[in-house]
Coordinates of C-alpha atoms in Angstrom, one line a residue:
Chain A
X10 CA -97.4 3.2 51.5
X11 CA -95.9 5.5 49.1
X12 CA -95.8 3.3 46.7
X13 CA -99.8 2.2 47.0
X14 CA -100.9 5.9 46.3
X15 CA -101.0 5.0 42.6
X16 CA -102.4 1.8 42.9
X17 CA -105.6 2.3 40.7
X18 CA -104.1 4.4 39.1
X19 CA -101.9 2.2 36.9
X20 CA -104.0 -0.1 36.4
X21 CA -106.0 2.2 34.6
X22 CA -102.8 3.1 32.7
X23 CA -101.8 0.2 32.2
X24 CA -105.5 -0.6 29.9
X25 CA -104.5 2.7 28.3
X26 CA -101.3 1.2 27.9
X27 CA -102.6 -1.2 24.9
X28 CA -104.2 1.1 22.8
X29 CA -100.7 2.7 22.5
X30 CA -99.4 3.1 18.6
X31 CA -96.9 0.5 18.2
X32 CA -93.9 0.1 16.4
X33 CA -96.1 -2.0 13.5
X34 CA -98.7 0.4 13.0
X35 CA -96.1 3.2 12.6
X36 CA -94.5 1.7 9.9
X37 CA -97.9 1.6 8.1
X38 CA -98.4 4.6 8.4
X39 CA -94.9 5.2 7.1
X40 CA -95.8 3.3 3.9
X41 CA -98.9 4.6 3.7
X42 CA -99.5 6.1 -0.1
X43 CA -99.8 10.1 1.3
X44 CA -100.8 11.9 4.5
X45 CA -104.9 11.6 4.6
X46 CA -104.5 8.7 4.8
X47 CA -102.7 8.4 7.7
X48 CA -104.9 10.3 9.1
X49 CA -107.9 7.8 7.5
X50 CA -105.8 4.7 9.3
X51 CA -105.6 7.0 12.7
X52 CA -109.2 8.4 12.9
X53 CA -109.9 4.2 13.1
X54 CA -107.5 3.7 15.7
X55 CA -109.7 6.6 17.6
X56 CA -107.9 9.4 16.9
X57 CA -110.6 11.5 16.3
X58 CA -110.3 15.1 18.0
X59 CA -110.8 18.1 15.1
X60 CA -112.0 18.2 11.6
X61 CA -111.2 15.1 9.7
X62 CA -108.6 16.9 7.4
X63 CA -107.3 18.9 10.5
X64 CA -103.6 17.4 11.4
X65 CA -102.8 19.7 14.8
X66 CA -106.1 19.7 16.4
X67 CA -106.5 15.9 15.7
X68 CA -102.7 15.7 17.9
X69 CA -103.9 18.9 20.0
X70 CA -106.8 16.4 21.4
X71 CA -104.0 13.9 21.9
X72 CA -102.4 16.1 24.0
X73 CA -104.8 16.6 25.4
X74 CA -107.0 13.9 26.7
X75 CA -103.3 12.2 28.0
X76 CA -103.5 15.4 30.5
X77 CA -107.1 14.7 30.8
X78 CA -106.4 11.3 32.0
X79 CA -103.4 11.8 33.7
X80 CA -105.1 15.0 35.7
X81 CA -108.7 12.5 36.6
X82 CA -105.8 9.4 37.7
X83 CA -103.0 12.1 40.1
X84 CA -104.9 14.3 42.8
X85 CA -101.5 16.1 43.5
X86 CA -100.1 16.8 39.6
X87 CA -97.3 18.8 41.1
X88 CA -94.9 16.0 41.2
X89 CA -95.7 16.0 37.5
X90 CA -94.8 19.6 36.9
X91 CA -91.0 18.3 35.6
X92 CA -93.1 17.9 32.4
X93 CA -94.7 21.3 32.2
X94 CA -92.2 23.3 33.2
X95 CA -91.3 23.7 29.3
X96 CA -94.4 24.2 27.8
X97 CA -94.9 27.2 30.6
X98 CA -91.4 28.2 29.5
X99 CA -92.6 28.4 25.6
X100 CA -96.2 30.6 26.5
X101 CA -93.9 32.7 28.4
X102 CA -91.3 33.6 25.6
X103 CA -94.4 33.6 23.4
X104 CA -95.5 36.5 25.5
X105 CA -93.0 38.6 26.1
X106 CA -92.4 38.4 21.8
X107 CA -96.2 39.6 21.0
X108 CA -95.5 42.3 24.1
X109 CA -92.6 43.7 21.4
X110 CA -94.2 43.0 18.5
X111 CA -97.4 44.6 19.6
X112 CA -99.4 42.1 17.7
X113 CA -101.5 39.3 18.7
X114 CA -100.4 35.7 17.9
X115 CA -103.1 33.6 20.0
X116 CA -102.3 30.6 18.2
X117 CA -98.6 30.2 19.6
X118 CA -99.6 28.6 22.4
X119 CA -99.8 26.1 24.4
X120 CA -102.4 24.8 26.6
X121 CA -100.6 21.6 28.9
X122 CA -99.1 23.9 31.3
X123 CA -98.9 25.0 35.6
X124 CA -100.2 27.5 34.7
X125 CA -102.5 29.2 32.7
X126 CA -101.2 30.1 29.6
X127 CA -103.2 32.8 29.2
X128 CA -102.7 33.9 32.8
X129 CA -98.6 34.2 31.7
X130 CA -100.0 36.5 29.0
X131 CA -101.9 38.9 30.8
X132 CA -99.3 39.4 33.1
X133 CA -96.1 40.2 30.2
X134 CA -99.0 42.3 28.6
X135 CA -100.3 44.2 32.5
X136 CA -96.8 43.8 34.0
X137 CA -97.3 41.9 36.6
X138 CA -94.6 40.0 36.3
X139 CA -95.7 39.7 41.1
X140 CA -98.8 37.0 39.7
X141 CA -95.7 34.4 38.5
X142 CA -94.5 31.6 40.0
X143 CA -91.0 33.2 42.1
X144 CA -88.3 31.1 39.3
X145 CA -90.7 32.2 36.4
X146 CA -91.5 35.6 37.5
X147 CA -86.7 36.5 37.6
X148 CA -86.5 35.5 34.3
X149 CA -89.6 36.7 32.9
X150 CA -87.7 40.0 34.1
X151 CA -84.1 39.9 32.7
X152 CA -85.6 38.6 29.9
X153 CA -87.9 41.1 29.0
X154 CA -85.1 43.5 30.0
X155 CA -82.5 42.0 27.6
X156 CA -84.9 42.2 24.7
X157 CA -86.0 45.7 25.6
X158 CA -82.4 46.9 25.8
X159 CA -81.3 44.7 22.4
X160 CA -83.3 43.9 20.8
X161 CA -81.3 40.8 21.0
X162 CA -84.0 37.8 20.4
X163 CA -81.9 34.8 20.6
X164 CA -80.5 36.5 23.8
X165 CA -84.2 36.2 25.2
X166 CA -84.1 33.0 24.2
X167 CA -81.6 31.4 26.0
X168 CA -82.7 33.4 29.8
X169 CA -86.2 31.6 28.9
X170 CA -84.7 28.4 27.8
X171 CA -81.8 27.8 30.6
X172 CA -84.5 28.8 33.0
X173 CA -86.6 26.5 31.9
X174 CA -84.1 23.6 31.5
X175 CA -83.2 24.7 35.6
X176 CA -87.1 24.3 36.6
X177 CA -87.1 21.3 34.9
X178 CA -84.0 19.4 36.2
X179 CA -85.2 21.4 40.0
X180 CA -88.5 20.0 39.8
X181 CA -87.2 16.3 39.1
X182 CA -84.4 15.8 41.8
X183 CA -87.3 18.0 43.9
X184 CA -90.4 15.0 42.9
X185 CA -88.1 12.3 45.3
X186 CA -88.9 10.0 42.7
X187 CA -85.8 7.9 40.5
X188 CA -86.8 7.9 37.6
X189 CA -88.6 12.2 37.5
X190 CA -84.6 13.0 38.8
X191 CA -83.6 10.8 35.6
X192 CA -86.0 12.4 33.6
X193 CA -85.1 16.0 34.4
X194 CA -81.3 14.9 34.4
X195 CA -81.3 13.4 30.8
X196 CA -82.8 16.3 29.5
X197 CA -80.3 19.1 30.9
X198 CA -77.7 16.6 29.4
X199 CA -79.0 16.3 26.7
X200 CA -80.0 20.4 26.0
X201 CA -76.9 21.1 26.9
X202 CA -75.2 19.0 25.1
X203 CA -77.4 20.1 21.4
X204 CA -76.8 24.1 22.7
X205 CA -72.6 23.2 22.4
X206 CA -72.9 21.2 19.0
X207 CA -75.1 24.2 18.0
X208 CA -72.4 26.8 18.7
X209 CA -69.9 24.6 18.2
X210 CA -71.2 25.2 14.6
X211 CA -72.3 28.6 14.2
X212 CA -68.7 30.1 16.3
X213 CA -70.0 31.2 19.4
X214 CA -68.2 32.6 21.9
X215 CA -67.7 31.5 25.6
X216 CA -70.1 34.0 26.9
X217 CA -72.5 32.3 25.2
X218 CA -72.1 29.4 26.0
X219 CA -71.6 30.1 29.5
X220 CA -75.4 31.9 29.8
X221 CA -76.9 29.3 27.9
X222 CA -75.4 26.1 29.6
X223 CA -77.4 24.2 32.8
X224 CA -75.2 22.7 35.2
X225 CA -75.8 18.9 35.8
X226 CA -74.6 16.4 37.5
X227 CA -73.1 13.9 34.5
X228 CA -72.0 15.7 32.2
X229 CA -68.6 18.7 33.0
X230 CA -69.4 22.1 31.5
X231 CA -66.2 23.5 32.1
X232 CA -65.0 20.2 29.3
X233 CA -67.9 20.7 27.0
X234 CA -67.6 24.1 27.0
X235 CA -63.8 23.9 26.3
X236 CA -65.0 21.5 23.4
X237 CA -68.0 23.8 21.8
X238 CA -64.9 26.6 21.6
X239 CA -63.2 23.9 20.0
X240 CA -65.2 22.2 16.9
X241 CA -67.9 19.7 16.7
X242 CA -65.5 16.7 16.7
X243 CA -64.1 17.9 19.8
X244 CA -67.8 17.8 20.9
X245 CA -68.0 14.6 20.8
X246 CA -64.4 13.6 21.4
X247 CA -65.6 14.5 25.6
X248 CA -69.2 13.0 24.9
X249 CA -66.7 9.6 24.0
X250 CA -65.2 10.5 27.6
X251 CA -68.2 11.3 29.5
X252 CA -71.8 9.3 30.4
X253 CA -73.2 9.7 26.6
X254 CA -70.2 8.0 24.7
X255 CA -72.9 6.2 22.9
X256 CA -74.4 9.6 21.9
X257 CA -70.9 10.3 20.1
X258 CA -71.2 8.2 16.8
X259 CA -75.6 10.1 16.6
X260 CA -73.4 12.8 17.2
X261 CA -71.0 12.7 14.2
X262 CA -73.7 10.8 12.0
X263 CA -75.8 13.9 11.5
X264 CA -78.0 16.8 13.3
X265 CA -80.8 14.9 13.3
X266 CA -79.6 11.8 14.4
X267 CA -78.7 12.7 17.1
X268 CA -82.3 14.1 17.9
X269 CA -83.5 11.3 16.9
X270 CA -81.3 9.3 20.0
X271 CA -81.8 11.2 22.5
X272 CA -85.6 10.7 22.4
X273 CA -85.2 6.9 22.2
X274 CA -82.9 7.2 24.9
X275 CA -85.3 8.6 26.7
X276 CA -88.2 5.5 25.9
X277 CA -85.7 2.9 26.6
X278 CA -84.8 4.0 29.9
X279 CA -88.7 4.3 30.3
X280 CA -89.7 0.8 29.3
X281 CA -89.2 -1.0 32.4
X282 CA -91.6 1.0 33.6
X283 CA -94.0 -1.6 31.3
X284 CA -93.6 -3.4 34.2
X285 CA -94.3 -1.5 37.1
X286 CA -97.4 -2.4 39.1
X287 CA -96.4 0.5 42.0
X288 CA -95.5 4.3 42.0
X289 CA -95.5 7.1 39.9
X290 CA -93.1 5.9 37.4
X291 CA -96.1 4.2 35.4
X292 CA -98.0 7.4 35.1
X293 CA -94.6 9.3 33.4
X294 CA -93.7 6.7 31.5
X295 CA -96.9 7.4 30.2
X296 CA -97.1 10.9 29.2
X297 CA -93.6 10.3 27.7
X298 CA -94.9 7.4 25.2
X299 CA -97.5 9.8 24.7
X300 CA -96.1 12.8 23.7
X301 CA -93.5 10.4 21.7
X302 CA -95.8 8.9 19.6
X303 CA -97.8 12.4 18.5
X304 CA -93.9 13.5 18.1
X305 CA -94.1 10.2 15.4
X306 CA -97.3 10.8 13.7
X307 CA -96.8 14.2 13.5
X308 CA -93.0 13.4 12.0
X309 CA -94.4 10.8 8.9
X310 CA -97.5 13.3 8.3
X311 CA -95.0 16.2 7.6
X312 CA -92.7 14.4 6.0
X313 CA -95.4 12.6 3.3
X314 CA -97.0 15.9 2.9
X315 CA -93.8 17.0 2.1
X316 CA -93.3 13.6 0.0
X317 CA -90.3 12.6 1.2
X318 CA -89.0 8.7 0.6
X319 CA -90.1 6.5 3.3
X320 CA -86.3 5.8 4.7
X321 CA -86.1 9.0 4.8
X322 CA -89.3 9.2 7.3
X323 CA -88.4 5.8 8.8
X324 CA -85.3 7.6 10.1
X325 CA -86.9 9.9 11.8
X326 CA -89.6 8.3 13.2
X327 CA -88.9 7.1 17.3
X328 CA -88.2 4.2 19.8
X329 CA -92.7 3.5 20.4
X330 CA -92.7 1.9 24.8
X331 CA -95.2 -0.8 23.8
Chain B
X17 CA -102.6 -13.0 93.1
X18 CA -105.8 -13.3 90.6
X19 CA -104.0 -12.6 87.8
X20 CA -100.7 -15.0 88.8
X21 CA -103.7 -17.4 88.8
X22 CA -105.3 -17.0 85.7
X23 CA -101.9 -15.9 83.4
X24 CA -101.9 -18.6 81.9
X25 CA -105.4 -18.6 80.7
X26 CA -104.6 -15.3 79.8
X27 CA -101.7 -16.2 77.7
X28 CA -103.3 -18.4 75.7
X29 CA -106.2 -15.0 75.2
X30 CA -103.3 -13.4 73.7
X31 CA -102.0 -15.3 71.5
X32 CA -105.7 -15.9 70.3
X33 CA -106.3 -12.7 69.3
X34 CA -102.6 -12.1 68.1
X35 CA -103.2 -14.8 66.2
X36 CA -107.2 -13.0 64.6
X37 CA -105.6 -9.4 64.7
X38 CA -102.8 -9.8 62.5
X39 CA -103.3 -11.8 60.0
X40 CA -106.5 -10.0 59.8
X41 CA -105.3 -7.0 59.6
X42 CA -102.7 -8.3 56.8
X43 CA -105.7 -10.0 55.2
X44 CA -107.9 -6.1 54.9
X45 CA -104.6 -4.7 53.6
X46 CA -103.4 -7.0 51.1
X47 CA -107.5 -7.3 49.7
X48 CA -107.2 -3.5 49.7
X49 CA -104.1 -2.2 47.7
X50 CA -106.1 -5.7 45.1
X51 CA -109.2 -3.7 45.4
X52 CA -107.8 -0.5 43.5
X53 CA -105.6 -2.0 41.1
X54 CA -108.7 -4.0 40.7
X55 CA -111.2 -1.5 40.3
X56 CA -108.7 0.8 37.7
X57 CA -108.6 -2.6 35.1
X58 CA -112.8 -3.1 35.7
X59 CA -112.9 1.4 34.8
X60 CA -111.4 0.8 31.4
X61 CA -112.4 -2.9 31.0
X62 CA -115.8 -4.0 33.4
X63 CA -115.0 -7.3 31.1
X64 CA -112.4 -8.6 33.4
X65 CA -114.1 -7.8 36.7
X66 CA -114.7 -12.6 37.5
X67 CA -111.0 -12.5 36.4
X68 CA -109.4 -9.0 38.6
X69 CA -112.5 -10.7 41.9
X70 CA -110.2 -14.3 41.7
X71 CA -107.5 -12.2 42.6
X72 CA -108.2 -10.0 44.6
X73 CA -110.1 -12.5 46.6
X74 CA -106.5 -14.3 47.0
X75 CA -104.9 -12.4 50.0
X76 CA -108.3 -12.1 52.4
X77 CA -107.6 -16.1 53.6
X78 CA -104.4 -14.8 55.6
X79 CA -107.6 -13.5 57.7
X80 CA -109.8 -17.0 57.7
X81 CA -106.4 -18.8 58.8
X82 CA -106.5 -16.2 61.9
X83 CA -109.9 -17.0 62.0
X84 CA -109.5 -20.5 62.4
X85 CA -106.3 -20.7 65.0
X86 CA -108.2 -17.6 66.9
X87 CA -111.1 -19.6 67.4
X88 CA -109.4 -23.5 68.3
X89 CA -107.2 -22.5 71.0
X90 CA -110.8 -20.9 72.4
X91 CA -111.8 -24.1 71.9
X92 CA -108.7 -25.6 73.6
X93 CA -108.5 -23.3 76.8
X94 CA -112.2 -23.4 77.3
X95 CA -112.8 -19.9 76.9
X96 CA -115.6 -21.7 74.6
X97 CA -117.4 -23.4 77.7
X98 CA -115.6 -26.4 79.6
X99 CA -112.9 -25.2 82.0
X100 CA -111.0 -22.4 81.8
X101 CA -108.0 -23.8 84.3
X102 CA -104.4 -23.8 82.3
X103 CA -101.1 -23.6 84.0
X104 CA -99.4 -20.9 83.0
X105 CA -96.6 -22.7 81.6
X106 CA -99.2 -23.9 79.1
X107 CA -100.2 -21.0 77.9
X108 CA -97.2 -19.8 77.3
X109 CA -96.4 -21.9 75.1
X110 CA -100.4 -21.5 73.2
X111 CA -99.0 -18.3 72.9
X112 CA -96.5 -19.3 71.6
X113 CA -97.6 -21.2 68.6
X114 CA -100.0 -18.8 67.7
X115 CA -97.6 -17.0 66.6
X116 CA -96.6 -18.2 63.5
X117 CA -100.1 -17.2 61.6
X118 CA -99.6 -14.0 63.5
X119 CA -96.3 -13.1 62.1
X120 CA -96.4 -15.1 59.3
X121 CA -99.9 -14.1 57.8
X122 CA -99.9 -10.7 58.4
X123 CA -96.3 -10.6 56.1
X124 CA -97.6 -13.2 53.4
X125 CA -101.6 -11.2 53.1
X126 CA -99.4 -7.9 52.0
X127 CA -97.0 -9.6 49.2
X128 CA -100.2 -11.7 48.6
X129 CA -101.8 -8.5 48.1
X130 CA -98.6 -6.6 46.5
X131 CA -98.4 -10.1 43.8
X132 CA -102.3 -9.5 43.3
X133 CA -101.7 -5.7 42.1
X134 CA -99.1 -7.1 39.3
X135 CA -100.7 -10.4 38.8
X136 CA -104.1 -7.4 37.7
X137 CA -102.0 -5.9 35.3
X138 CA -101.0 -9.0 33.9
X139 CA -104.6 -9.9 33.4
X140 CA -104.7 -5.9 32.0
X141 CA -102.6 -6.6 29.6
X142 CA -103.5 -10.2 28.6
X143 CA -106.7 -11.3 29.4
X144 CA -106.0 -14.2 28.1
X145 CA -102.8 -15.2 30.4
X146 CA -105.4 -15.4 33.8
X147 CA -104.3 -19.1 34.4
X148 CA -100.6 -17.8 34.7
X149 CA -101.3 -14.8 36.3
X150 CA -102.8 -16.3 38.9
X151 CA -99.9 -18.5 40.0
X152 CA -97.5 -15.8 41.0
X153 CA -99.9 -15.1 43.7
X154 CA -100.5 -18.7 44.9
X155 CA -97.2 -19.5 45.5
X156 CA -97.5 -17.8 49.2
X157 CA -100.7 -18.5 50.0
X158 CA -97.7 -22.1 50.7
X159 CA -96.2 -20.0 53.6
X160 CA -99.4 -18.9 55.2
X161 CA -100.6 -22.7 55.2
X162 CA -97.3 -23.8 56.4
X163 CA -97.7 -21.1 58.9
X164 CA -101.2 -22.7 59.7
X165 CA -100.3 -26.3 59.5
X166 CA -97.4 -25.7 62.1
X167 CA -99.9 -23.0 64.7
X168 CA -102.6 -26.2 64.4
X169 CA -100.8 -28.9 65.3
X170 CA -98.7 -27.3 68.4
X171 CA -101.9 -26.4 69.6
X172 CA -103.7 -29.8 70.0
X173 CA -100.7 -30.7 70.3
X174 CA -100.3 -28.4 73.7
X175 CA -103.7 -30.0 74.8
X176 CA -102.2 -33.7 75.2
X177 CA -99.4 -33.0 77.2
X178 CA -99.6 -33.4 81.2
X179 CA -97.6 -29.0 82.4

């Protein structure tokens, strides 16, 4: 009867899906004359958070609305932690670096996480890492030590990014839900591939790759490491032999095309949830769909402000869920 | 010995109870899950109340069919009045006659409830497609009606047997 647990929630999400931005609306935003015109159109659509010209506040408000709705609908939010770990580890990274720099940067923290950002900030500042969850505590100790001893910000980032990926993959597996497991696996695989490509481009060594790459079921890390040590083309060739052979042509096109492909693939994989009336899947898919549309709007607004041509914007806008 | 003498009516009564019980349980589950989904839609769009209410009620019919079979059986075996003196064989036949409604009623009500949940989702997205949305759960009703038919024909048929 677990599938009947979210009937009320899924019915509400079905109604909310009607208000998601569709491809034709995003196209209207792309062809709008300016960022201000885009903001006006979004406000007419109900995106009315923040001051009239403050797009950051508007997007933050939309993200908050999504999570407020989900928190209202789901009693045990731990099953959806898989989507929030990235924010937790971002906040941890910010807290450690803020602490090292001895300056306050309150605006760099993200609000949506499994632990309040302020709690993470205080734990790091007051050296009370014991108050953090086990996995996060170990990563925080290691990252802080690395930053203090070597002053290497990138090493600190690698430790925390890897810990975040491990948390996402583990949460996906432990959820017992196929959809969340798939999300965890795809997130880790996409991150590993991006790391391999960047490492190949910047000539990183084997030790770096071993520290940065996270194990997942669908990638052979040994082969990926060897490819990354060789060249970008070797990474693309490896992908052709893996479960992700469709990703190789995008990787050869450009980094932004590859990023877009990863996001689009996720949207395509979650689309069957539009027709699923049972279980947590439609709720999880709605969270991802909202994240994706907010990302697309952010890209369009940034591109409009920087005067990018419409075709260049279109190349970067993500596919829509509805 | 008194148990053996009355075993026929006891078996028949068991059949009546099973038909009402299982069909009723199935309907309560079906109407319950459809009700949860209906409440979700009405929270977001109160204008859909009448449409989703109809879809919620569809899995409730099995409970009524179970009640009908139970009532007819009780009348036939004389529990509702008259002589309750029936043979063990006849009692067993009444029990068997009630089983289609009991089992098909239970299973079809839950399946119809799930189909109703899906159709309520359809109405939430496309209220203009209500007519089509009604048809999907209504198809499940066919099998509950077939079970009702065979149970009722069997119960009336058994009454005329000289055993």
